Short mmCIF file of C-alpha atoms and ligand atoms in Angstrom, two decimals:
data_model
loop_
_atom_site.label_atom_id
_atom_site.label_comp_id
_atom_site.label_asym_id
_atom_site.label_seq_id
_atom_site.Cartn_x
_atom_site.Cartn_y
_atom_site.Cartn_z
CA MET E 1 2.44 -5.66 16.05
CA VAL E 2 1.12 -2.90 18.29
CA THR E 3 -1.89 -2.82 20.62
CA SER E 4 -3.36 0.00 22.68
CA ARG E 5 -5.96 0.01 25.44
CA THR E 6 -6.96 3.55 24.51
CA LEU E 7 -7.64 2.46 20.96
CA ASP E 8 -9.49 -0.67 22.10
CA ALA E 9 -11.71 1.45 24.34
CA MET E 10 -12.47 3.79 21.42
CA ALA E 11 -13.20 0.93 19.05
CA GLY E 12 -15.03 -1.29 21.54
CA ALA E 13 -12.96 -4.16 20.16
CA SER E 14 -9.44 -5.62 20.42
CA LEU E 15 -7.35 -4.04 17.68
CA PHE E 16 -4.09 -5.55 16.45
CA LEU E 17 -2.07 -3.08 14.39
CA LYS E 18 0.53 -4.32 11.91
CA CYS E 19 2.78 -1.27 11.73
CA GLU E 20 4.34 -1.14 8.29
CA ASN E 21 5.29 2.48 8.92
CA LEU E 22 8.12 0.85 10.90
CA GLN E 23 9.04 -1.43 8.00
CA ARG E 24 12.29 -0.93 6.08
CA GLY E 25 11.71 1.78 3.49
CA GLY E 26 8.84 3.09 5.62
CA ALA E 27 6.03 1.06 4.03
CA PHE E 28 4.94 -2.52 3.23
CA LYS E 29 6.14 -2.10 -0.37
CA PHE E 30 9.56 -3.56 0.48
CA ARG E 31 7.87 -6.96 0.91
CA GLY E 32 6.55 -7.14 -2.64
CA ALA E 33 9.63 -5.61 -4.23
CA TYR E 34 11.98 -7.98 -2.42
CA THR E 35 9.85 -11.03 -3.21
CA ALA E 36 9.62 -10.13 -6.90
CA LEU E 37 13.34 -9.41 -7.25
CA SER E 38 14.39 -12.50 -5.35
CA ARG E 39 12.29 -14.69 -7.68
CA LEU E 40 13.82 -13.36 -10.89
CA PRO E 41 16.21 -15.80 -12.59
CA GLU E 42 19.75 -14.79 -11.67
CA PRO E 43 20.89 -13.44 -15.09
CA GLN E 44 17.72 -11.34 -15.37
CA ARG E 45 18.11 -9.94 -11.87
CA ALA E 46 21.79 -9.20 -12.44
CA ALA E 47 20.89 -7.12 -15.52
CA GLY E 48 18.99 -4.70 -13.27
CA VAL E 49 15.39 -3.65 -12.61
CA LEU E 50 13.27 -0.61 -13.30
CA ALA E 51 10.27 0.91 -11.55
CA PHE E 52 8.18 3.96 -12.31
CA SER E 53 6.83 5.59 -9.18
CA SER E 54 7.16 8.78 -7.19
CA GLY E 55 6.21 7.05 -3.99
CA ASN E 56 6.92 4.15 -1.69
CA HIS E 57 7.31 1.54 -4.43
CA ALA E 58 10.32 3.41 -5.82
CA GLN E 59 12.10 3.36 -2.49
CA ALA E 60 11.19 -0.30 -2.00
CA VAL E 61 12.59 -1.40 -5.37
CA ALA E 62 15.74 0.64 -4.83
CA LEU E 63 16.27 -0.91 -1.41
CA ALA E 64 15.48 -4.46 -2.54
CA ALA E 65 17.88 -4.09 -5.48
CA ARG E 66 20.65 -2.97 -3.18
CA GLU E 67 19.96 -5.85 -0.77
CA LEU E 68 20.11 -8.34 -3.64
CA GLY E 69 23.23 -6.84 -5.19
CA THR E 70 21.75 -5.49 -8.39
CA SER E 71 20.98 -2.05 -9.81
CA ALA E 72 17.69 -0.16 -9.89
CA THR E 73 16.59 2.55 -12.29
CA ILE E 74 13.64 4.60 -11.06
CA VAL E 75 11.56 6.76 -13.39
CA MET E 76 10.11 9.71 -11.46
CA PRO E 77 8.27 12.90 -12.39
CA LEU E 78 10.34 16.12 -12.32
CA ASP E 79 8.09 17.48 -9.58
CA ALA E 80 8.35 14.45 -7.25
CA PRO E 81 8.89 15.49 -3.60
CA ALA E 82 12.58 16.18 -2.98
CA SER E 83 12.59 13.95 0.09
CA LYS E 84 11.38 10.95 -1.93
CA VAL E 85 13.95 11.56 -4.66
CA ALA E 86 16.69 11.88 -2.06
CA ALA E 87 15.60 8.73 -0.20
CA THR E 88 15.48 6.72 -3.41
CA ARG E 89 18.88 7.98 -4.53
CA GLY E 90 20.16 7.26 -1.02
CA TYR E 91 19.37 3.58 -1.56
CA GLY E 92 21.68 3.68 -4.58
CA ALA E 93 19.15 3.88 -7.41
CA GLU E 94 19.66 5.80 -10.63
CA ILE E 95 16.85 8.33 -11.05
CA VAL E 96 15.49 9.25 -14.48
CA THR E 97 13.14 12.22 -14.38
CA TYR E 98 10.42 13.16 -16.86
CA ASP E 99 7.84 15.86 -17.38
CA ARG E 100 4.57 14.32 -16.24
CA TYR E 101 2.52 16.73 -18.35
CA ALA E 102 4.38 15.94 -21.57
CA VAL E 103 5.45 12.30 -21.40
CA ASP E 104 3.60 9.02 -20.87
CA ARG E 105 5.55 7.36 -18.06
CA GLU E 106 4.67 3.80 -18.97
CA GLU E 107 5.93 4.31 -22.51
CA LEU E 108 9.07 6.00 -21.26
CA ALA E 109 9.68 3.21 -18.75
CA ALA E 110 9.17 0.54 -21.41
CA THR E 111 11.59 2.32 -23.76
CA ILE E 112 14.32 2.64 -21.14
CA ALA E 113 13.81 -0.94 -19.96
CA ALA E 114 14.10 -2.25 -23.53
CA GLU E 115 17.18 -0.14 -24.33
CA ARG E 116 19.01 -1.17 -21.17
CA GLY E 117 17.72 -4.73 -20.81
CA LEU E 118 16.02 -4.05 -17.46
CA THR E 119 13.05 -5.87 -15.93
CA VAL E 120 10.10 -3.67 -14.98
CA ILE E 121 8.78 -4.32 -11.44
CA PRO E 122 5.16 -3.12 -11.27
CA PRO E 123 3.80 -1.71 -7.99
CA TYR E 124 0.83 -4.08 -7.62
CA ASP E 125 -0.19 -5.90 -10.80
CA HIS E 126 2.18 -8.85 -10.46
CA PRO E 127 1.76 -12.26 -8.74
CA ASP E 128 5.09 -12.12 -6.88
CA VAL E 129 4.51 -8.55 -5.75
CA LEU E 130 1.09 -9.29 -4.26
CA ALA E 131 2.36 -12.53 -2.71
CA GLY E 132 5.10 -10.53 -1.00
CA GLN E 133 2.60 -7.95 0.30
CA GLY E 134 0.61 -10.84 1.78
CA THR E 135 3.40 -11.57 4.27
CA ALA E 136 2.31 -8.53 6.32
CA THR E 137 -1.01 -10.26 7.04
CA LEU E 138 0.68 -13.63 7.51
CA GLU E 139 2.92 -12.18 10.23
CA LEU E 140 0.03 -10.34 11.84
CA ILE E 141 -2.04 -13.51 12.17
CA GLU E 142 0.96 -15.52 13.36
CA GLU E 143 1.43 -13.02 16.16
CA ALA E 144 -2.16 -12.07 17.00
CA GLY E 145 -3.81 -15.45 16.41
CA GLU E 146 -7.12 -15.94 14.63
CA LEU E 147 -9.00 -12.76 13.82
CA ASP E 148 -12.69 -11.99 13.38
CA ALA E 149 -12.09 -9.10 11.00
CA LEU E 150 -9.20 -7.58 9.05
CA PHE E 151 -9.02 -4.04 7.61
CA VAL E 152 -6.64 -3.30 4.74
CA CYS E 153 -6.21 -0.15 2.64
CA LEU E 154 -6.86 -0.35 -1.08
CA GLY E 155 -5.05 1.42 -3.92
CA GLY E 156 -4.12 -0.81 -6.85
CA GLY E 157 -4.97 -3.85 -4.74
CA GLY E 158 -1.59 -5.52 -4.14
CA LEU E 159 -1.76 -5.31 -0.36
CA LEU E 160 -5.42 -6.35 -0.14
CA SER E 161 -5.15 -9.28 -2.54
CA GLY E 162 -2.05 -10.56 -0.72
CA ALA E 163 -3.90 -10.16 2.59
CA ILE E 164 -6.82 -12.20 1.27
CA LEU E 165 -4.53 -15.07 0.23
CA ALA E 166 -2.69 -15.07 3.56
CA ALA E 167 -5.80 -14.68 5.73
CA ARG E 168 -7.87 -17.31 3.96
CA ALA E 169 -5.07 -19.83 4.47
CA THR E 170 -4.41 -19.08 8.14
CA SER E 171 -7.58 -17.61 9.66
CA PRO E 172 -10.37 -18.90 7.41
CA GLY E 173 -13.30 -17.30 9.24
CA VAL E 174 -11.96 -13.73 9.12
CA ARG E 175 -14.11 -11.08 7.45
CA ILE E 176 -11.92 -8.97 5.16
CA HIS E 177 -12.63 -5.27 4.60
CA GLY E 178 -10.88 -3.17 1.95
CA VAL E 179 -10.77 0.58 2.66
CA GLU E 180 -10.45 3.29 -0.01
CA PRO E 181 -10.50 7.08 -0.01
CA ALA E 182 -14.06 8.36 -0.54
CA ALA E 183 -12.83 10.48 -3.47
CA GLY E 184 -11.43 7.41 -5.24
CA ASP E 185 -13.95 4.60 -4.84
CA ASP E 186 -13.04 2.75 -8.04
CA GLY E 187 -12.39 -0.44 -6.06
CA LEU E 188 -15.88 -0.44 -4.58
CA ARG E 189 -17.38 0.31 -7.98
CA SER E 190 -15.32 -2.42 -9.62
CA TRP E 191 -16.33 -4.94 -6.98
CA ARG E 192 -19.99 -4.12 -7.47
CA ALA E 193 -19.75 -4.09 -11.27
CA GLY E 194 -17.73 -7.31 -11.47
CA GLU E 195 -15.20 -5.59 -13.76
CA ILE E 196 -12.37 -3.09 -13.36
CA VAL E 197 -13.70 0.48 -13.35
CA HIS E 198 -11.35 3.35 -14.29
CA ILE E 199 -11.61 6.82 -12.70
CA ASP E 200 -9.79 10.17 -12.96
CA VAL E 201 -6.93 10.78 -10.50
CA PRO E 202 -8.84 11.20 -7.21
CA ARG E 203 -8.36 14.31 -5.08
CA THR E 204 -7.38 13.00 -1.67
CA ILE E 205 -4.56 13.39 0.83
CA ALA E 206 -4.10 9.59 0.61
CA ASP E 207 -1.46 9.87 -2.13
CA GLY E 208 -0.57 6.16 -1.90
CA ALA E 209 -4.11 5.27 -2.97
CA GLN E 210 -4.52 7.75 -5.84
CA THR E 211 -4.67 4.89 -8.30
CA GLN E 212 -7.09 5.14 -11.21
CA HIS E 213 -7.95 1.44 -11.35
CA LEU E 214 -7.22 -1.91 -9.70
CA GLY E 215 -4.66 -4.28 -11.18
CA ARG E 216 -5.86 -7.34 -13.06
CA TYR E 217 -4.19 -9.90 -10.78
CA PRO E 218 -5.36 -8.21 -7.58
CA PHE E 219 -8.90 -7.78 -8.90
CA ALA E 220 -9.26 -11.49 -9.68
CA ILE E 221 -8.52 -12.24 -6.01
CA ILE E 222 -10.39 -9.28 -4.45
CA ARG E 223 -13.51 -9.94 -6.48
CA GLU E 224 -14.07 -13.34 -4.86
CA GLY E 225 -12.25 -12.87 -1.57
CA VAL E 226 -13.25 -9.56 0.01
CA ASP E 227 -16.31 -9.29 2.27
CA GLU E 228 -16.75 -5.52 2.07
CA ILE E 229 -15.16 -2.47 0.46
CA LEU E 230 -15.83 0.76 2.32
CA THR E 231 -14.62 4.33 1.94
CA VAL E 232 -13.46 7.00 4.38
CA ASP E 233 -12.98 10.73 3.83
CA ASP E 234 -9.81 12.77 4.29
CA GLU E 235 -11.01 14.22 7.58
CA ALA E 236 -11.19 10.75 9.12
CA LEU E 237 -7.60 10.13 7.94
CA VAL E 238 -6.36 13.28 9.64
CA ASP E 239 -8.17 12.28 12.84
CA CYS E 240 -6.36 8.94 12.76
CA MET E 241 -2.98 10.57 12.06
CA ARG E 242 -3.51 12.68 15.16
CA LEU E 243 -4.68 9.74 17.25
CA LEU E 244 -1.78 7.50 16.24
CA ALA E 245 0.77 10.25 16.88
CA SER E 246 -0.59 11.45 20.20
CA ARG E 247 -1.62 8.12 21.75
CA LEU E 248 0.59 5.50 20.13
CA LYS E 249 3.58 7.71 19.23
CA LEU E 250 3.40 6.54 15.64
CA VAL E 251 4.05 8.73 12.60
CA VAL E 252 1.73 7.44 9.89
CA GLU E 253 1.17 8.89 6.42
CA PRO E 254 -2.40 9.71 5.33
CA THR E 255 -2.76 6.55 3.20
CA GLY E 256 -1.48 4.49 6.11
CA CYS E 257 -4.53 5.55 8.14
CA LEU E 258 -7.17 4.22 5.74
CA ALA E 259 -7.58 0.82 7.43
CA LEU E 260 -7.81 2.22 10.96
CA ALA E 261 -10.27 4.90 9.89
CA GLY E 262 -12.34 2.16 8.25
CA ALA E 263 -12.31 0.01 11.39
CA LEU E 264 -13.32 2.93 13.61
CA SER E 265 -16.20 3.70 11.26
CA ARG E 266 -17.54 0.15 11.75
CA ARG E 267 -17.56 0.31 15.56
CA GLU E 268 -21.07 -1.06 16.05
CA SER E 269 -20.58 -4.24 14.07
CA LEU E 270 -17.13 -4.97 15.55
CA ALA E 271 -18.10 -4.90 19.25
CA GLY E 272 -16.01 -7.35 21.25
CA GLN E 273 -14.22 -8.73 18.19
CA ARG E 274 -10.56 -9.37 17.43
CA VAL E 275 -9.71 -7.00 14.60
CA GLY E 276 -6.52 -6.81 12.55
CA VAL E 277 -5.54 -3.45 11.02
CA ILE E 278 -2.72 -2.97 8.54
CA VAL E 279 -1.05 0.42 9.04
CA SER E 280 0.52 0.55 5.60
CA GLY E 281 3.21 3.25 5.75
CA GLY E 282 4.73 6.28 7.41
CA ASN E 283 6.48 8.22 4.68
CA VAL E 284 5.31 11.79 5.08
CA ASP E 285 7.42 14.95 5.21
CA LEU E 286 7.29 16.43 8.70
CA ASP E 287 6.16 19.80 7.33
CA ARG E 288 3.23 18.16 5.63
CA PHE E 289 2.47 16.06 8.69
CA ALA E 290 2.44 19.17 10.88
CA ALA E 291 0.27 21.08 8.41
CA LEU E 292 -2.26 18.24 8.30
CA VAL E 293 -2.55 17.54 12.03
CA GLY E 294 -1.98 21.14 13.17
C1 PLP U 301 1.15 1.56 -2.12
C2 PLP U 301 0.52 1.93 -0.85
C3 PLP U 301 -0.83 1.65 -0.59
C4 PLP U 301 -1.74 0.99 -1.61
O1 PLP U 301 -1.35 -0.34 -1.85
P1 PLP U 301 -1.88 -1.16 -3.12
O2 PLP U 301 -1.13 -2.44 -3.09
O3 PLP U 301 -1.61 -0.33 -4.33
O4 PLP U 301 -3.36 -1.33 -2.93
C5 PLP U 301 -1.32 1.97 0.66
N1 PLP U 301 -0.56 2.58 1.60
C6 PLP U 301 0.73 2.87 1.39
C7 PLP U 301 1.50 3.53 2.46
C8 PLP U 301 1.32 2.55 0.15
O5 PLP U 301 2.61 2.86 -0.06
#
């Protein structure tokens, strides 16, 4: 957990940052992947796992598989960033590439999994995955103590739903805020509508939250458990990337800044409060980082 007087002065509140950019694999995703893999029955785990992702979930599943002594197959688009492909391969995973304009990845993943007898590990729509993601909030509250408010980014909803379960059990009075990119406010719309709303792939620099809809398991928890869903624009994310790098010496990817940007946008209502912020990840190529903050 990281705190900063500069940040507290800016926010007018005491902020407690859970820095998952410093987590193994560079994002909180390792928590869910490891939890899900470790709960598989031994023969099933030994047969190997499969994930389809071009992002942090792929690295997390590859790393968790290596830790638990099994094999991971990762289905990635041909045009996935070279650094992500290299990192995933570096953790020992087998990479299967596909043309994202010609092939449906879920079908391809299901076919490969069936042929090879692998278990698919989804990025958020799974009880063990979201339970694992919840440990980030559990640790934050154990270290910071009771909180008045908690800000968590929102993509498919694994991190937020896990946070709700952990926070409600350990810091019952905390107000929980989910934060999405303004261009992809499907979570807010779903929450208001009381059912999962689907959208086109949103145009945002927050690539970890470019999901088109919430997962069913996360939504069931978010629907009842969240106090507010708010959105922030890309400019606010870049401002936070700059702030975290220059003042706290933290390299955070755009998606990882959603929660902090959300908290800073709610300054007035947070005055004097104890506020938890999940900084969700730090996997961003340095060239891209420089281009964004430059
Ligand atoms: C996956 C991811 C998210 C979104 O998490 P969900 O569980 O899909 O809501 C946010 N930030 C980072 C860095 C991620 O990798």
